[in-house]
Amino acid sequence: MIDSKLSPILTVKELQKQFGGHVVLSDVNLIVQRGSIVSVLGRSGTGKSVFLKCLAGLLEPDGGEIRFDSGGTNTSRLRCSYLFQANALFDSLTAFENVALPLEQTTRFGTSEIERAVAAALRTLGLEKFAEYYPAQLSGGMQKRLALARALVTRPALVLFDEPTAGLDPPARHSVFSMIIRYKEEYDFTALVVTHDVSEALIFSDRVALLEKGRIYFEGNPADFAASDDSVVRSFGDNAITDSASRDW
Amino acid sequence: MLRLLQMVGRRSLVTVAGLGEFADFVSRALVAAPTARQLGKGFARAINEQGVRCLVVITIVALFAGLVLGLQGYYVLARFGSAGLLGTFVSLTLTRELAPVLASLMIVGQAGSAIAAEIGVNRNSEQIDALTTMGINPLAYLITPRLLAAVFVFPILTTAFAFVGIVGGYLSGSVLLGLDAGVYWSAARSSVDFGDIRECLLKALVFGLLTIAICCHSGFNTHRQIGASGSRAVGISTTRAVVLSSIATLASDYLITSFLV
């Protein structure tokens, strides 16, 4: 699935984060290969979102190192986008304005170039007819696609997905992961997905990592995860594996 | 006694730290101005938010303030046989005190509360975090245009307030109570000098920067509200913004007046 010759786009070493003495991340190590889809699994409250926010620069790690392909550490997040669990769309801006925002604010593109790029992103995600709609006028799935359009319009090398399927029914969850696969090919990005949706993650990911007690407890391909005899891995994945087995993953 | 001292000391430290953090917030927002992208667009939106939308309420309040001043002033001055000084009374009261203070309180009530609530919602729904992840400076995008707009809007609306208020004084003093219009306007014109106008505009400028900064800061830090989150935190931020801005307006009014008088 992954070309092993590809270089890592993200390397996390001994990442630590605590809040008022409560250790959330104690020693997280992870390597993400360029062009892959890596899912970070874990129970609620194990620090998956904290991990992602450290990567995105929204939280300052207490220790450890985050290295991106640019070679910079911690603060260097070259061409990295973040898809929030609740989308974080600007409710006072239209769909068009939401997608245009990062281009207007971070590039030297002219108005016509921005209009072309935004129209293309909206068209790709099937939202061209809703350009003048406000986020509140769109359905949950359309909002998710709009957030993805905004994340992809700057052509990021790495996209961080925070619980992209939270609160969605099984068909919608499946379509979100399908969407990630589809646009990953089209936009050529690497995806790091934080989720507790084990069954979908095992189907769509190239690698899975299980975050448990502040560290990466398991890291490997989905087949190894499913075949693991480890009690922690099994207890986490049993239901999902049973569920997804019926879909011939 | 020791506990009381400890509590006072702790509160004082928290207050000083809060003031320092507020000063840092404002200075970072102003320093971000040269690097802010599409500042004109945000500035125009802020002018509309603070200026255009407040014009009606400013006009109405100024008119009634002038009407009341004219009415009260006429009867008080008439007791001493000085009704002819009504123009002086109304114009000086408005220019030196009431126009900057009332205009500021009105703008805070109308626009400041909306700013605090909007930024609070931006914070609660992770829109500010989204800006950060997109590589956009949230202060430059959300705060800088509003602070710059306040520098222009407050003096303009304060001037409008003073003018409409003086017209209100004329309506009650001359049109309703029969004071000669020439006497009123002559007194109003001749009594206001450059120093009064300077004081008026200086107050408007200070009130504008101070109150809009407080409203922006309150909304921006909605997530730090102790014991409240979500929509309740937004409500508390908004109330806090209006209360602190009103106190700041009156306190700074006293300080400026005591230095300039």
Coordinates of N, CA and C in Angstrom, one line a residue, chain A residues 103-185:
Chain A
L103 N -6.7 31.7 1.2 CA -6.0 32.2 0.0 C -5.8 33.7 0.1
E104 N -6.9 34.4 0.5 CA -6.8 35.9 0.6 C -5.8 36.3 1.7
Q105 N -5.8 35.5 2.8 CA -5.0 36.0 3.9 C -3.5 35.4 3.9
T106 N -3.3 34.4 3.1 CA -1.9 33.8 3.3 C -1.2 33.8 1.9
T107 N -1.8 34.2 0.8 CA -1.1 34.1 -0.5 C -1.1 35.5 -1.1
R108 N -0.4 35.6 -2.2 CA -0.3 36.9 -3.0 C -1.2 36.8 -4.2
F109 N -2.1 35.8 -4.2 CA -2.9 35.6 -5.4 C -3.8 36.8 -5.6
G110 N -4.1 37.1 -6.9 CA -5.0 38.1 -7.3 C -6.5 37.6 -7.2
T111 N -7.4 38.6 -7.3 CA -8.8 38.2 -7.1 C -9.2 37.1 -8.1
S112 N -8.8 37.3 -9.4 CA -9.3 36.3 -10.3 C -8.7 34.9 -10.1
E113 N -7.5 34.9 -9.6 CA -6.8 33.6 -9.3 C -7.5 32.9 -8.1
I114 N -7.9 33.7 -7.1 CA -8.6 33.2 -6.0 C -9.9 32.7 -6.4
E115 N -10.6 33.5 -7.2 CA -12.0 33.0 -7.6 C -11.9 31.7 -8.4
R116 N -10.9 31.6 -9.2 CA -10.7 30.3 -10.0 C -10.4 29.1 -9.1
A117 N -9.5 29.4 -8.1 CA -9.1 28.3 -7.2 C -10.3 27.9 -6.3
V118 N -11.1 28.8 -5.8 CA -12.2 28.5 -5.0 C -13.3 27.8 -5.7
A119 N -13.6 28.3 -7.0 CA -14.6 27.7 -7.8 C -14.2 26.2 -8.1
A120 N -12.9 26.0 -8.3 CA -12.4 24.6 -8.6 C -12.6 23.7 -7.4
A121 N -12.3 24.3 -6.2 CA -12.4 23.5 -5.0 C -13.8 23.1 -4.7
L122 N -14.7 24.1 -4.9 CA -16.1 23.9 -4.6 C -16.7 22.9 -5.6
R123 N -16.2 23.0 -6.9 CA -16.7 22.1 -7.9 C -16.3 20.7 -7.6
T124 N -15.0 20.5 -7.2 CA -14.5 19.2 -6.9 C -15.3 18.5 -5.8
L125 N -15.7 19.3 -4.8 CA -16.4 18.8 -3.7 C -17.9 18.8 -3.9
G126 N -18.4 19.2 -5.1 CA -19.8 19.2 -5.4 C -20.6 20.2 -4.7
L127 N -19.9 21.4 -4.5 CA -20.6 22.5 -3.8 C -20.8 23.7 -4.6
E128 N -20.5 23.6 -5.9 CA -20.5 24.8 -6.8 C -21.8 25.6 -6.8
K129 N -22.9 24.8 -6.5 CA -24.3 25.5 -6.5 C -24.6 26.2 -5.2
F130 N -23.7 25.9 -4.2 CA -24.0 26.5 -2.9 C -22.9 27.5 -2.5
A131 N -22.3 28.1 -3.5 CA -21.2 29.1 -3.2 C -21.7 30.2 -2.3
E132 N -22.9 30.7 -2.6 CA -23.4 31.9 -1.9 C -24.2 31.5 -0.6
Y133 N -24.2 30.2 -0.3 CA -24.9 29.8 0.9 C -24.1 30.0 2.2
Y134 N -24.7 30.3 3.3 CA -24.0 30.3 4.6 C -23.9 28.9 5.2
P135 N -22.9 28.6 6.0 CA -22.7 27.3 6.5 C -24.0 26.7 7.2
A136 N -24.7 27.6 7.9 CA -25.9 27.2 8.6 C -27.0 26.7 7.6
Q137 N -26.9 27.1 6.3 CA -27.9 26.7 5.4 C -27.6 25.4 4.7
L138 N -26.4 24.8 5.1 CA -26.0 23.6 4.5 C -26.2 22.4 5.4
S139 N -26.3 21.2 4.9 CA -26.5 20.0 5.7 C -25.2 19.7 6.4
G140 N -25.2 18.8 7.3 CA -24.0 18.4 8.0 C -22.9 17.8 7.1
G141 N -23.3 17.0 6.2 CA -22.4 16.4 5.2 C -21.8 17.5 4.3
M142 N -22.6 18.4 3.9 CA -22.1 19.5 3.0 C -21.2 20.4 3.8
Q143 N -21.4 20.6 5.0 CA -20.5 21.5 5.8 C -19.2 20.8 6.0
K144 N -19.2 19.5 6.1 CA -18.0 18.7 6.2 C -17.2 18.8 4.9
R145 N -17.9 18.7 3.8 CA -17.2 18.9 2.5 C -16.7 20.3 2.3
L146 N -17.5 21.3 2.8 CA -17.0 22.7 2.7 C -15.7 22.9 3.5
A147 N -15.7 22.3 4.7 CA -14.5 22.4 5.6 C -13.3 21.7 4.9
L148 N -13.6 20.6 4.2 CA -12.5 20.0 3.5 C -12.0 20.8 2.3
A149 N -13.0 21.4 1.6 CA -12.6 22.3 0.5 C -11.7 23.5 1.0
R150 N -12.0 24.0 2.2 CA -11.2 25.1 2.7 C -9.8 24.6 3.1
A151 N -9.8 23.3 3.6 CA -8.5 22.7 4.0 C -7.7 22.4 2.8
L152 N -8.3 22.1 1.7 CA -7.5 21.6 0.5 C -7.2 22.7 -0.4
V153 N -7.8 23.9 -0.3 CA -7.7 24.9 -1.4 C -6.2 25.5 -1.4
T154 N -5.5 25.3 -0.3 CA -4.1 25.8 -0.3 C -3.2 24.7 -0.7
R155 N -3.7 23.6 -1.1 CA -2.9 22.5 -1.6 C -1.9 22.0 -0.5
P156 N -2.4 21.6 0.7 CA -1.5 21.3 1.8 C -0.8 19.9 1.5
A157 N 0.4 19.8 2.1 CA 1.1 18.5 2.0 C 0.5 17.5 3.0
L158 N 0.1 18.0 4.1 CA -0.4 17.2 5.2 C -1.7 17.7 5.7
V159 N -2.8 16.8 5.8 CA -4.0 17.3 6.4 C -4.3 16.5 7.7
L160 N -4.6 17.2 8.7 CA -4.9 16.6 10.0 C -6.4 16.6 10.2
F161 N -7.0 15.4 10.4 CA -8.4 15.2 10.5 C -8.8 14.9 12.0
D162 N -9.5 15.8 12.6 CA -9.9 15.5 14.0 C -11.3 14.9 14.0
E163 N -11.4 13.6 14.3 CA -12.7 12.9 14.4 C -13.6 13.3 13.3
P164 N -13.3 13.0 12.0 CA -14.1 13.5 10.9 C -15.5 12.8 10.8
T165 N -15.6 11.7 11.5 CA -16.9 10.9 11.4 C -17.7 11.0 12.7
A166 N -17.3 11.9 13.6 CA -18.0 12.0 14.9 C -19.5 12.4 14.7
G167 N -20.4 11.7 15.3 CA -21.8 12.1 15.2 C -22.5 11.8 13.9
L168 N -21.8 11.0 13.0 CA -22.4 10.6 11.7 C -22.9 9.2 11.8
D169 N -23.9 8.9 11.0 CA -24.4 7.5 11.0 C -23.5 6.7 10.1
P170 N -23.5 5.3 10.2 CA -22.6 4.5 9.5 C -22.4 4.8 8.0
P171 N -23.5 5.0 7.2 CA -23.2 5.3 5.8 C -22.5 6.6 5.6
A172 N -22.8 7.6 6.4 CA -22.1 8.9 6.3 C -20.7 8.8 6.7
R173 N -20.4 7.9 7.7 CA -19.0 7.7 8.2 C -18.2 7.1 7.0
H174 N -18.8 6.1 6.4 CA -18.2 5.5 5.3 C -17.9 6.5 4.2
S175 N -18.8 7.3 3.9 CA -18.6 8.3 2.8 C -17.6 9.3 3.1
V176 N -17.4 9.7 4.4 CA -16.4 10.6 4.8 C -15.0 10.0 4.5
F177 N -14.8 8.8 4.9 CA -13.5 8.1 4.6 C -13.3 7.9 3.1
S178 N -14.4 7.6 2.4 CA -14.3 7.5 0.9 C -13.8 8.8 0.3
M179 N -14.4 9.9 0.9 CA -14.0 11.2 0.4 C -12.5 11.5 0.7
I180 N -12.1 11.1 1.8 CA -10.6 11.4 2.1 C -9.8 10.6 1.1
I181 N -10.1 9.4 0.8 CA -9.3 8.6 -0.1 C -9.4 9.3 -1.5
R182 N -10.6 9.7 -1.9 CA -10.8 10.2 -3.3 C -9.9 11.5 -3.4
Y183 N -10.1 12.4 -2.4 CA -9.4 13.7 -2.6 C -7.9 13.6 -2.3
K184 N -7.5 12.6 -1.6 CA -6.1 12.4 -1.3 C -5.4 12.1 -2.6
E185 N -6.0 11.3 -3.5 CA -5.4 11.1 -4.8 C -5.4 12.3 -5.6

